Amino acid sequence: MRTLQKILLDHKQHLTLPSEKLIQQLLRKLDNDSYLPDRKNAQKLHLLSTNEVDNFLLNCLAKYQLCNELYDLSNHDIGSLRAVWVVLSFSKNPEVIQYFDDLKLALPRFSAKV
């Protein structure tokens, strides 16, 4: 099982029942290795975005980042990351917006040499 997906699975029991059911829907989608959050699937993932789920996903992303730093994981859980980012992209939560701003700042800047 992929790292972020395992973190989601291991910590979902701390949620209220409605939110746990939403996370379970996300996990069922992630069980399919070929799952891609394209435009059609993004509309379905939009339904999973609630305040509690968004905060839960942010906490799981922080745990995932810590795992990467501690164990120097070279293979990222791209499929799960994409799906979680799509769910979070519908959020108006200031913490989520700050997360994406911080993520943009962490990206390397490439300059085109002509």
N, CA, C and O atoms as a printed pandas DataFrame, in Angstrom:
     atom_number atom_name residue_name chain_id  residue_number  x_coord  y_coord  z_coord
0              1         N          MET        A               1    0.843   -1.182    0.000
1              2        CA          MET        A               1    0.000    0.000    0.000
2              3         C          MET        A               1    0.888    1.245    0.000
3              4         O          MET        A               1    1.965    1.256    0.596
4              5         N          ARG        A               2    0.432    2.254   -0.656
5              6        CA          ARG        A               2    1.198    3.491   -0.762
6              7         C          ARG        A               2    1.160    4.263    0.563
7              8         O          ARG        A               2    0.228    4.115    1.353
8              9         N          THR        A               3    2.181    5.083    0.788
9             10        CA          THR        A               3    2.380    5.744    2.073
10            11         C          THR        A               3    1.228    6.661    2.476
11            12         O          THR        A               3    0.678    6.498    3.565
12            13         N          LEU        A               4    0.851    7.614    1.638
13            14        CA          LEU        A               4   -0.223    8.542    1.997
14            15         C          LEU        A               4   -1.547    7.799    2.153
15            16         O          LEU        A               4   -2.327    8.099    3.056
16            17         N          GLN        A               5   -1.793    6.859    1.300
17            18        CA          GLN        A               5   -3.020    6.070    1.389
18            19         C          GLN        A               5   -3.069    5.327    2.730
19            20         O          GLN        A               5   -4.125    5.254    3.359
20            21         N          LYS        A               6   -1.943    4.782    3.162
21            22        CA          LYS        A               6   -1.880    4.072    4.446
22            23         C          LYS        A               6   -2.120    5.032    5.610
23            24         O          LYS        A               6   -2.808    4.679    6.568
24            25         N          ILE        A               7   -1.566    6.227    5.539
25            26        CA          ILE        A               7   -1.787    7.226    6.591
26            27         C          ILE        A               7   -3.274    7.572    6.676
27            28         O          ILE        A               7   -3.826    7.667    7.772
28            29         N          LEU        A               8   -3.916    7.760    5.537
29            30        CA          LEU        A               8   -5.357    8.055    5.521
30            31         C          LEU        A               8   -6.143    6.921    6.176
31            32         O          LEU        A               8   -7.037    7.158    6.989
32            33         N          LEU        A               9   -5.803    5.705    5.817
33            34        CA          LEU        A               9   -6.496    4.533    6.346
34            35         C          LEU        A               9   -6.287    4.398    7.853
35            36         O          LEU        A               9   -7.230    4.117    8.593
36            37         N          ASP        A              10   -5.050    4.599    8.303
37            38        CA          ASP        A              10   -4.725    4.416    9.720
38            39         C          ASP        A              10   -5.360    5.460   10.631
39            40         O          ASP        A              10   -5.588    5.184   11.809
40            41         N          HIS        A              11   -5.648    6.644   10.117
41            42        CA          HIS        A              11   -6.126    7.729   10.973
42            43         C          HIS        A              11   -7.601    8.089   10.779
43            44         O          HIS        A              11   -8.107    8.970   11.474
44            45         N          LYS        A              12   -8.291    7.438    9.864
45            46        CA          LYS        A              12   -9.679    7.825    9.575
46            47         C          LYS        A              12  -10.634    7.550   10.733
47            48         O          LYS        A              12  -11.692    8.174   10.811
48            49         N          GLN        A              13  -10.289    6.640   11.626
49            50        CA          GLN        A              13  -11.195    6.315   12.731
50            51         C          GLN        A              13  -11.328    7.455   13.739
51            52         O          GLN        A              13  -12.203    7.406   14.603
52            53         N          HIS        A              14  -10.480    8.476   13.648
53            54        CA          HIS        A              14  -10.567    9.634   14.541
54            55         C          HIS        A              14  -11.603   10.656   14.061
55            56         O          HIS        A              14  -11.839   11.664   14.728
56            57         N          LEU        A              15  -12.205   10.400   12.930
57            58        CA          LEU        A              15  -13.186   11.325   12.351
58            59         C          LEU        A              15  -14.595   10.999   12.831
59            60         O          LEU        A              15  -14.857    9.905   13.332
60            61         N          THR        A              16  -15.496   11.963   12.670
61            62        CA          THR        A              16  -16.907   11.669   12.902
62            63         C          THR        A              16  -17.373   10.707   11.804
63            64         O          THR        A              16  -16.748   10.614   10.748
64            65         N          LEU        A              17  -18.445   10.012   12.056
65            66        CA          LEU        A              17  -18.910    8.990   11.115
66            67         C          LEU        A              17  -19.169    9.524    9.705
67            68         O          LEU        A              17  -18.750    8.882    8.742
68            69         N          PRO        A              18  -19.840   10.671    9.537
69            70        CA          PRO        A              18  -20.047   11.162    8.161
70            71         C          PRO        A              18  -18.727   11.451    7.433
71            72         O          PRO        A              18  -18.589   11.147    6.248
72            73         N          SER        A              19  -17.774   12.030    8.136
73            74        CA          SER        A              19  -16.484   12.329    7.504
74            75         C          SER        A              19  -15.691   11.058    7.239
75            76         O          SER        A              19  -15.001   10.948    6.225
76            77         N          GLU        A              20  -15.791   10.105    8.149
77            78        CA          GLU        A              20  -15.106    8.829    7.939
78            79         C          GLU        A              20  -15.643    8.141    6.680
79            80         O          GLU        A              20  -14.880    7.529    5.933
80            81         N          LYS        A              21  -16.943    8.242    6.451
81            82        CA          LYS        A              21  -17.529    7.658    5.239
82            83         C          LYS        A              21  -17.010    8.356    3.983
83            84         O          LYS        A              21  -16.780    7.707    2.963
84            85         N          LEU        A              22  -16.827    9.672    4.053
85            86        CA          LEU        A              22  -16.282   10.405    2.905
86            87         C          LEU        A              22  -14.842    9.970    2.621
87            88         O          LEU        A              22  -14.467    9.782    1.464
88            89         N          ILE        A              23  -14.049    9.813    3.661
89            90        CA          ILE        A              23  -12.663    9.363    3.479
90            91         C          ILE        A              23  -12.649    7.936    2.941
91            92         O          ILE        A              23  -11.797    7.589    2.123
92            93         N          GLN        A              24  -13.581    7.117    3.392
93            94        CA          GLN        A              24  -13.654    5.748    2.881
94            95         C          GLN        A              24  -13.957    5.750    1.380
95            96         O          GLN        A              24  -13.437    4.910    0.646
96            97         N          GLN        A              25  -14.787    6.678    0.921
97            98        CA          GLN        A              25  -15.048    6.803   -0.522
98            99         C          GLN        A              25  -13.761    7.136   -1.268
99           100         O          GLN        A              25  -13.484    6.570   -2.325
100          101         N          LEU        A              26  -12.984    8.050   -0.715
101          102        CA          LEU        A              26  -11.706    8.413   -1.331
102          103         C          LEU        A              26  -10.764    7.214   -1.357
103          104         O          LEU        A              26  -10.104    6.966   -2.366
104          105         N          LEU        A              27  -10.698    6.478   -0.265
105          106        CA          LEU        A              27   -9.811    5.310   -0.204
106          107         C          LEU        A              27  -10.220    4.236   -1.211
107          108         O          LEU        A              27   -9.362    3.578   -1.800
108          109         N          ARG        A              28  -11.527    4.056   -1.409
109          110        CA          ARG        A              28  -11.981    3.080   -2.415
110          111         C          ARG        A              28  -11.510    3.488   -3.808
111          112         O          ARG        A              28  -11.128    2.639   -4.613
112          113         N          LYS        A              29  -11.539    4.776   -4.084
113          114        CA          LYS        A              29  -11.054    5.255   -5.383
114          115         C          LYS        A              29   -9.549    5.012   -5.506
115          116         O          LYS        A              29   -9.068    4.620   -6.568
116          117         N          LEU        A              30   -8.810    5.244   -4.425
117          118        CA          LEU        A              30   -7.354    5.085   -4.456
118          119         C          LEU        A              30   -6.923    3.623   -4.529
119          120         O          LEU        A              30   -5.797    3.328   -4.929
120          121         N          ASP        A              31   -7.815    2.704   -4.143
121          122        CA          ASP        A              31   -7.490    1.278   -4.253
122          123         C          ASP        A              31   -7.269    0.869   -5.699
123          124         O          ASP        A              31   -6.542   -0.086   -5.972
124          125         N          ASN        A              32   -7.888    1.579   -6.619
125          126        CA          ASN        A              32   -7.710    1.323   -8.044
126          127         C          ASN        A              32   -6.422    2.024   -8.482
127          128         O          ASN        A              32   -6.376    3.253   -8.550
128          129         N          ASP        A              33   -5.388    1.254   -8.775
129          130        CA          ASP        A              33   -4.079    1.822   -9.119
130          131         C          ASP        A              33   -4.117    2.717  -10.348
131          132         O          ASP        A              33   -3.252    3.576  -10.517
132          133         N          SER        A              34   -5.104    2.524  -11.202
133          134        CA          SER        A              34   -5.175    3.335  -12.418
134          135         C          SER        A              34   -6.074    4.564  -12.237
135          136         O          SER        A              34   -6.368    5.265  -13.205
136          137         N          TYR        A              35   -6.506    4.823  -11.007
137          138        CA          TYR        A              35   -7.392    5.972  -10.758
138          139         C          TYR        A              35   -6.654    7.274  -11.040
139          140         O          TYR        A              35   -5.541    7.491  -10.562
140          141         N          LEU        A              36   -7.292    8.130  -11.820
141          142        CA          LEU        A              36   -6.723    9.431  -12.147
142          143         C          LEU        A              36   -7.788   10.496  -11.906
143          144         O          LEU        A              36   -8.874   10.419  -12.482
144          145         N          PRO        A              37   -7.497   11.485  -11.068
145          146        CA          PRO        A              37   -8.502   12.519  -10.818
146          147         C          PRO        A              37   -8.594   13.518  -11.970
147          148         O          PRO        A              37   -8.158   14.662  -11.848
148          149         N          ASP        A              38   -9.166   13.071  -13.088
149          150        CA          ASP        A              38   -9.354   13.952  -14.240
150          151         C          ASP        A              38  -10.563   14.858  -13.990
151          152         O          ASP        A              38  -11.102   14.877  -12.884
152          153         N          ARG        A              39  -10.987   15.599  -14.997
153          154        CA          ARG        A              39  -12.074   16.572  -14.834
154          155         C          ARG        A              39  -13.358   15.910  -14.324
155          156         O          ARG        A              39  -14.003   16.427  -13.411
156          157         N          LYS        A              40  -13.724   14.781  -14.905
157          158        CA          LYS        A              40  -14.955   14.095  -14.508
158          159         C          LYS        A              40  -14.856   13.607  -13.058
159          160         O          LYS        A              40  -15.792   13.777  -12.277
160          161         N          ASN        A              41  -13.731   13.009  -12.709
161          162        CA          ASN        A              41  -13.547   12.509  -11.351
162          163         C          ASN        A              41  -13.397   13.646  -10.342
163          164         O          ASN        A              41  -13.780   13.495   -9.182
164          165         N          ALA        A              42  -12.850   14.772  -10.768
165          166        CA          ALA        A              42  -12.697   15.917   -9.864
166          167         C          ALA        A              42  -14.060   16.417   -9.400
167          168         O          ALA        A              42  -14.208   16.838   -8.252
168          169         N          GLN        A              43  -15.044   16.375  -10.271
169          170        CA          GLN        A              43  -16.391   16.794   -9.884
170          171         C          GLN        A              43  -16.941   15.897   -8.777
171          172         O          GLN        A              43  -17.648   16.361   -7.883
172          173         N          LYS        A              44  -16.611   14.613   -8.845
173          174        CA          LYS        A              44  -17.052   13.686   -7.799
174          175         C          LYS        A              44  -16.274   13.924   -6.505
175          176         O          LYS        A              44  -16.839   13.833   -5.415
176          177         N          LEU        A              45  -14.981   14.230   -6.622
177          178        CA          LEU        A              45  -14.162   14.477   -5.437
178          179         C          LEU        A              45  -14.582   15.761   -4.725
179          180         O          LEU        A              45  -14.375   15.906   -3.520
180          181         N          HIS        A              46  -15.172   16.688   -5.474
181          182        CA          HIS        A              46  -15.652   17.941   -4.879
182          183         C          HIS        A              46  -16.617   17.663   -3.731
183          184         O          HIS        A              46  -16.641   18.402   -2.747
184          185         N          LEU        A              47  -17.402   16.613   -3.851
185          186        CA          LEU        A              47  -18.393   16.267   -2.831
186          187         C          LEU        A              47  -17.752   15.830   -1.519
187          188         O          LEU        A              47  -18.414   15.820   -0.482
188          189         N          LEU        A              48  -16.475   15.471   -1.553
189          190        CA          LEU        A              48  -15.787   15.006   -0.348
190          191         C          LEU        A              48  -15.225   16.154    0.483
191          192         O          LEU        A              48  -14.809   15.942    1.622
192          193         N          SER        A              49  -15.208   17.347   -0.059
193          194        CA          SER        A              49  -14.577   18.484    0.613
194          195         C          SER        A              49  -15.515   19.112    1.647
195          196         O          SER        A              49  -16.471   19.809    1.305
196          197         N          THR        A              50  -15.214   18.845    2.920
197          198        CA          THR        A              50  -15.892   19.488    4.047
198          199         C          THR        A              50  -14.804   20.038    4.964
199          200         O          THR        A              50  -13.633   19.695    4.805
200          201         N          ASN        A              51  -15.171   20.875    5.908
201          202        CA          ASN        A              51  -14.162   21.430    6.810
202          203         C          ASN        A              51  -13.404   20.336    7.558
203          204         O          ASN        A              51  -12.177   20.371    7.646
204          205         N          GLU        A              52  -14.142   19.368    8.094
205          206        CA          GLU        A              52  -13.478   18.305    8.859
206          207         C          GLU        A              52  -12.580   17.458    7.960
207          208         O          GLU        A              52  -11.456   17.131    8.340
208          209         N          VAL        A              53  -13.062   17.106    6.790
209          210        CA          VAL        A              53  -12.259   16.303    5.864
210          211         C          VAL        A              53  -11.032   17.089    5.409
211          212         O          VAL        A              53   -9.934   16.537    5.335
212          213         N          ASP        A              54  -11.211   18.366    5.105
213          214        CA          ASP        A              54  -10.077   19.187    4.670
214          215         C          ASP        A              54   -9.000   19.263    5.750
215          216         O          ASP        A              54   -7.813   19.129    5.454
216          217         N          ASN        A              55   -9.410   19.477    6.997
217          218        CA          ASN        A              55   -8.440   19.522    8.095
218          219         C          ASN        A              55   -7.766   18.172    8.293
219          220         O          ASN        A              55   -6.564   18.102    8.553
220          221         N          PHE        A              56   -8.538   17.109    8.170
221          222        CA          PHE        A              56   -7.978   15.761    8.274
222          223         C          PHE        A              56   -6.936   15.525    7.183
223          224         O          PHE        A              56   -5.854   15.004    7.454
224          225         N          LEU        A              57   -7.263   15.906    5.958
225          226        CA          LEU        A              57   -6.327   15.710    4.848
226          227         C          LEU        A              57   -5.055   16.531    5.045
227          228         O          LEU        A              57   -3.961   16.055    4.739
228          229         N          LEU        A              58   -5.182   17.745    5.546
229          230        CA          LEU        A              58   -3.993   18.560    5.838
230          231         C          LEU        A              58   -3.107   17.884    6.882
231          232         O          LEU        A              58   -1.884   17.863    6.743
232          233         N          ASN        A              59   -3.722   17.334    7.920
233          234        CA          ASN        A              59   -2.948   16.627    8.946
234          235         C          ASN        A              59   -2.260   15.395    8.373
235          236         O          ASN        A              59   -1.113   15.107    8.713
236          237         N          CYS        A              60   -2.953   14.674    7.512
237          238        CA          CYS        A              60   -2.355   13.490    6.887
238          239         C          CYS        A              60   -1.212   13.882    5.954
239          240         O          CYS        A              60   -0.205   13.177    5.880
240          241         N          LEU        A              61   -1.357   14.993    5.246
241          242        CA          LEU        A              61   -0.270   15.473    4.392
242          243         C          LEU        A              61    0.951   15.850    5.223
243          244         O          LEU        A              61    2.082   15.616    4.798
244          245         N          ALA        A              62    0.737   16.428    6.401
245          246        CA          ALA        A              62    1.856   16.768    7.286
246          247         C          ALA        A              62    2.564   15.500    7.764
247          248         O          ALA        A              62    3.793   15.464    7.827
248          249         N          LYS        A              63    1.796   14.461    8.102
249          250        CA          LYS        A              63    2.392   13.183    8.516
250          251         C          LYS        A              63    3.148   12.545    7.351
251          252         O          LYS        A              63    4.224   11.977    7.538
252          253         N          TYR        A              64    2.585   12.643    6.165
253          254        CA          TYR        A              64    3.244   12.108    4.968
254          255         C          TYR        A              64    4.566   12.834    4.717
255          256         O          TYR        A              64    5.574   12.200    4.408
256          257         N          GLN        A              65    4.563   14.149    4.848
257          258        CA          GLN        A              65    5.784   14.933    4.659
258          259         C          GLN        A              65    6.838   14.535    5.688
259          260         O          GLN        A              65    8.018   14.421    5.357
260          261         N          LEU        A              66    6.419   14.325    6.926
261          262        CA          LEU        A              66    7.341   13.912    7.978
262          263         C          LEU        A              66    7.947   12.545    7.662
263          264         O          LEU        A              66    9.141   12.330    7.873
264          265         N          CYS        A              67    7.125   11.620    7.157
265          266        CA          CYS        A              67    7.635   10.299    6.756
266          267         C          CYS        A              67    8.691   10.444    5.669
267          268         O          CYS        A              67    9.727    9.781    5.709
268          269         N          ASN        A              68    8.428   11.305    4.706
269          270        CA          ASN        A              68    9.394   11.515    3.626
270          271         C          ASN        A              68   10.696   12.080    4.155
271          272         O          ASN        A              68   11.771   11.689    3.700
272          273         N          GLU        A              69   10.615   13.003    5.118
273          274        CA          GLU        A              69   11.825   13.604    5.673
274          275         C          GLU        A              69   12.589   12.614    6.544
275          276         O          GLU        A              69   13.818   12.570    6.496
276          277         N          LEU        A              70   11.872   11.815    7.341
277          278        CA          LEU        A              70   12.534   10.876    8.247
278          279         C          LEU        A              70   13.153    9.690    7.519
279          280         O          LEU        A              70   14.261    9.261    7.842
280          281         N          TYR        A              71   12.437    9.168    6.543
281          282        CA          TYR        A              71   12.860    7.931    5.899
282          283         C          TYR        A              71   13.373    8.128    4.487
283          284         O          TYR        A              71   13.695    7.153    3.808
284          285         N          ASP        A              72   13.455    9.362    4.031
285          286        CA          ASP        A              72   13.985    9.694    2.712
286          287         C          ASP        A              72   13.369    8.814    1.628
287          288         O          ASP        A              72   14.071    8.132    0.881
288          289         N          LEU        A              73   12.052    8.847    1.562
289          290        CA          LEU        A              73   11.341    8.055    0.561
290          291         C          LEU        A              73   11.595    8.636   -0.820
291          292         O          LEU        A              73   11.350    9.819   -1.058
292          293         N          SER        A              74   12.079    7.815   -1.715
293          294        CA          SER        A              74   12.376    8.322   -3.059
294          295         C          SER        A              74   11.166    8.215   -3.990
295          296         O          SER        A              74   11.082    8.935   -4.984
296          297         N          ASN        A              75   10.246    7.332   -3.675
297          298        CA          ASN        A              75    9.052    7.171   -4.507
298          299         C          ASN        A              75    7.867    7.826   -3.819
299          300         O          ASN        A              75    7.411    7.362   -2.774
300          301         N          HIS        A              76    7.376    8.892   -4.403
301          302        CA          HIS        A              76    6.233    9.590   -3.824
302          303         C          HIS        A              76    4.935    8.902   -4.221
303          304         O          HIS        A              76    4.843    8.272   -5.275
304          305         N          ASP        A              77    3.953    9.033   -3.372
305          306        CA          ASP        A              77    2.628    8.462   -3.590
306          307         C          ASP        A              77    1.822    9.435   -4.458
307          308         O          ASP        A              77    0.891   10.087   -3.985
308          309         N          ILE        A              78    2.198    9.518   -5.730
309          310        CA          ILE        A              78    1.648   10.522   -6.640
310          311         C          ILE        A              78    0.134   10.383   -6.810
311          312         O          ILE        A              78   -0.582   11.385   -6.805
312          313         N          GLY        A              79   -0.349    9.175   -6.959
313          314        CA          GLY        A              79   -1.788    8.979   -7.156
314          315         C          GLY        A              79   -2.609    9.512   -5.993
315          316         O          GLY        A              79   -3.606   10.207   -6.195
316          317         N          SER        A              80   -2.192    9.188   -4.783
317          318        CA          SER        A              80   -2.912    9.672   -3.599
318          319         C          SER        A              80   -2.752   11.174   -3.434
319          320         O          SER        A              80   -3.707   11.868   -3.085
320          321         N          LEU        A              81   -1.547   11.679   -3.682
321          322        CA          LEU        A              81   -1.316   13.124   -3.576
322          323         C          LEU        A              81   -2.232   13.895   -4.519
323          324         O          LEU        A              81   -2.839   14.891   -4.126
324          325         N          ARG        A              82   -2.328   13.438   -5.750
325          326        CA          ARG        A              82   -3.190   14.130   -6.723
326          327         C          ARG        A              82   -4.638   14.163   -6.257
327          328         O          ARG        A              82   -5.296   15.201   -6.323
328          329         N          ALA        A              83   -5.129   13.025   -5.789
329          330        CA          ALA        A              83   -6.529   12.957   -5.359
330          331         C          ALA        A              83   -6.773   13.851   -4.142
331          332         O          ALA        A              83   -7.783   14.553   -4.081
332          333         N          VAL        A              84   -5.856   13.829   -3.176
333          334        CA          VAL        A              84   -6.003   14.669   -1.984
334          335         C          VAL        A              84   -5.944   16.143   -2.374
335          336         O          VAL        A              84   -6.727   16.950   -1.873
336          337         N          TRP        A              85   -5.020   16.494   -3.262
337          338        CA          TRP        A              85   -4.917   17.887   -3.703
338          339         C          TRP        A              85   -6.185   18.346   -4.423
339          340         O          TRP        A              85   -6.600   19.495   -4.273
340          341         N          VAL        A              86   -6.802   17.458   -5.201
341          342        CA          VAL        A              86   -8.051   17.827   -5.886
342          343         C          VAL        A              86   -9.146   18.097   -4.857
343          344         O          VAL        A              86   -9.867   19.089   -4.967
344          345         N          VAL        A              87   -9.274   17.224   -3.861
345          346        CA          VAL        A              87  -10.286   17.455   -2.821
346          347         C          VAL        A              87  -10.028   18.794   -2.139
347          348         O          VAL        A              87  -10.952   19.583   -1.943
348          349         N          LEU        A              88   -8.776   19.048   -1.778
349          350        CA          LEU        A              88   -8.436   20.292   -1.081
350          351         C          LEU        A              88   -8.593   21.527   -1.969
351          352         O          LEU        A              88   -8.806   22.630   -1.464
352          353         N          SER        A              89   -8.492   21.352   -3.266
353          354        CA          SER        A              89   -8.578   22.510   -4.164
354          355         C          SER        A              89   -9.953   23.178   -4.133
355          356         O          SER        A              89  -10.092   24.325   -4.559
356          357         N          PHE        A              90  -10.958   22.480   -3.638
357          358        CA          PHE        A              90  -12.304   23.044   -3.545
358          359         C          PHE        A              90  -12.544   23.772   -2.222
359          360         O          PHE        A              90  -13.605   24.365   -2.022
360          361         N          SER        A              91  -11.574   23.730   -1.330
361          362        CA          SER        A              91  -11.736   24.299    0.005
362          363         C          SER        A              91  -11.502   25.805    0.019
363          364         O          SER        A              91  -10.676   26.333   -0.726
364          365         N          LYS        A              92  -12.240   26.471    0.873
365          366        CA          LYS        A              92  -12.042   27.907    1.119
366          367         C          LYS        A              92  -11.344   28.122    2.469
367          368         O          LYS        A              92  -11.147   29.261    2.894
368          369         N          ASN        A              93  -10.978   27.041    3.128
369          370        CA          ASN        A              93  -10.312   27.082    4.425
370          371         C          ASN        A              93   -8.980   27.826    4.301
371          372         O          ASN        A              93   -8.169   27.475    3.445
372          373         N          PRO        A              94   -8.735   28.841    5.128
373          374        CA          PRO        A              94   -7.482   29.601    5.042
374          375         C          PRO        A              94   -6.230   28.739    5.227
375          376         O          PRO        A              94   -5.187   29.025    4.640
376          377         N          GLU        A              95   -6.335   27.685    6.041
377          378        CA          GLU        A              95   -5.187   26.795    6.238
378          379         C          GLU        A              95   -4.859   26.029    4.955
379          380         O          GLU        A              95   -3.691   25.790    4.650
380          381         N          VAL        A              96   -5.876   25.653    4.223
381          382        CA          VAL        A              96   -5.662   24.953    2.955
382          383         C          VAL        A              96   -5.038   25.903    1.937
383          384         O          VAL        A              96   -4.107   25.532    1.222
384          385         N          ILE        A              97   -5.543   27.106    1.876
385          386        CA          ILE        A              97   -4.990   28.101    0.949
386          387         C          ILE        A              97   -3.530   28.376    1.291
387          388         O          ILE        A              97   -2.692   28.507    0.399
388          389         N          GLN        A              98   -3.229   28.465    2.591
389          390        CA          GLN        A              98   -1.844   28.676    3.024
390          391         C          GLN        A              98   -0.969   27.480    2.644
391          392         O          GLN        A              98    0.183   27.658    2.250
392          393         N          TYR        A              99   -1.510   26.262    2.761
393          394        CA          TYR        A              99   -0.767   25.059    2.379
394          395         C          TYR        A              99   -0.354   25.136    0.907
395          396         O          TYR        A              99    0.800   24.875    0.568
396          397         N          PHE        A             100   -1.298   25.494    0.039
397          398        CA          PHE        A             100   -0.976   25.579   -1.386
398          399         C          PHE        A             100   -0.011   26.726   -1.677
399          400         O          PHE        A             100    0.850   26.602   -2.548
400          401         N          ASP        A             101   -0.145   27.835   -0.962
401          402        CA          ASP        A             101    0.812   28.935   -1.127
402          403         C          ASP        A             101    2.219   28.493   -0.730
403          404         O          ASP        A             101    3.190   28.790   -1.425
404          405         N          ASP        A             102    2.321   27.783    0.391
405          406        CA          ASP        A             102    3.624   27.277    0.836
406          407         C          ASP        A             102    4.186   26.266   -0.152
407          408         O          ASP        A             102    5.392   26.224   -0.397
408          409         N          LEU        A             103    3.306   25.458   -0.714
409          410        CA          LEU        A             103    3.735   24.460   -1.693
410          411         C          LEU        A             103    4.290   25.133   -2.943
411          412         O          LEU        A             103    5.298   24.696   -3.498
412          413         N          LYS        A             104    3.626   26.198   -3.381
413          414        CA          LYS        A             104    4.118   26.941   -4.551
414          415         C          LYS        A             104    5.486   27.547   -4.272
415          416         O          LYS        A             104    6.351   27.554   -5.147
416          417         N          LEU        A             105    5.687   28.053   -3.066
417          418        CA          LEU        A             105    6.973   28.661   -2.715
418          419         C          LEU        A             105    8.096   27.628   -2.664
419          420         O          LEU        A             105    9.260   27.960   -2.889
420          421         N          ALA        A             106    7.747   26.379   -2.370
421          422        CA          ALA        A             106    8.755   25.328   -2.263
422          423         C          ALA        A             106    9.181   24.779   -3.622
423          424         O          ALA        A             106   10.205   24.103   -3.725
424          425         N          LEU        A             107    8.405   25.063   -4.656
425          426        CA          LEU        A             107    8.741   24.551   -5.986
426          427         C          LEU        A             107    9.960   25.273   -6.540
427          428         O          LEU        A             107   10.100   26.484   -6.366
428          429         N          PRO        A             108   10.838   24.538   -7.202
429          430        CA          PRO        A             108   12.000   25.204   -7.802
430          431         C          PRO        A             108   11.560   26.105   -8.947
431          432         O          PRO        A             108   10.630   25.789   -9.688
432          433         N          ARG        A             109   12.229   27.196   -9.070
433          434        CA          ARG        A             109   11.943   28.139  -10.156
434          435         C          ARG        A             109   12.858   27.825  -11.328
435          436         O          ARG        A             109   14.077   27.744  -11.174
436          437         N          PHE        A             110   12.265   27.652  -12.487
437          438        CA          PHE        A             110   13.036   27.384  -13.698
438          439         C          PHE        A             110   13.027   28.631  -14.564
439          440         O          PHE        A             110   11.984   29.249  -14.778
440          441         N          SER        A             111   14.166   28.981  -15.044
441          442        CA          SER        A             111   14.226   30.126  -15.951
442          443         C          SER        A             111   14.610   29.612  -17.333
443          444         O          SER        A             111   15.535   28.815  -17.492
444          445         N          ALA        A             112   13.888   30.082  -18.297
445          446        CA          ALA        A             112   14.154   29.664  -19.674
446          447         C          ALA        A             112   15.354   30.439  -20.205
447          448         O          ALA        A             112   15.394   31.668  -20.160
448          449         N          LYS        A             113   16.319   29.696  -20.702
449          450        CA          LYS        A             113   17.493   30.335  -21.302
450          451         C          LYS        A             113   17.333   30.289  -22.807
451          452         O          LYS        A             113   17.168   29.226  -23.405
452          453         N          VAL        A             114   17.385   31.438  -23.387
453          454        CA          VAL        A             114   17.177   31.530  -24.832
454          455         C          VAL        A             114   18.482   31.779  -25.519
455          456         O          VAL        A             114   18.523   31.889  -26.745
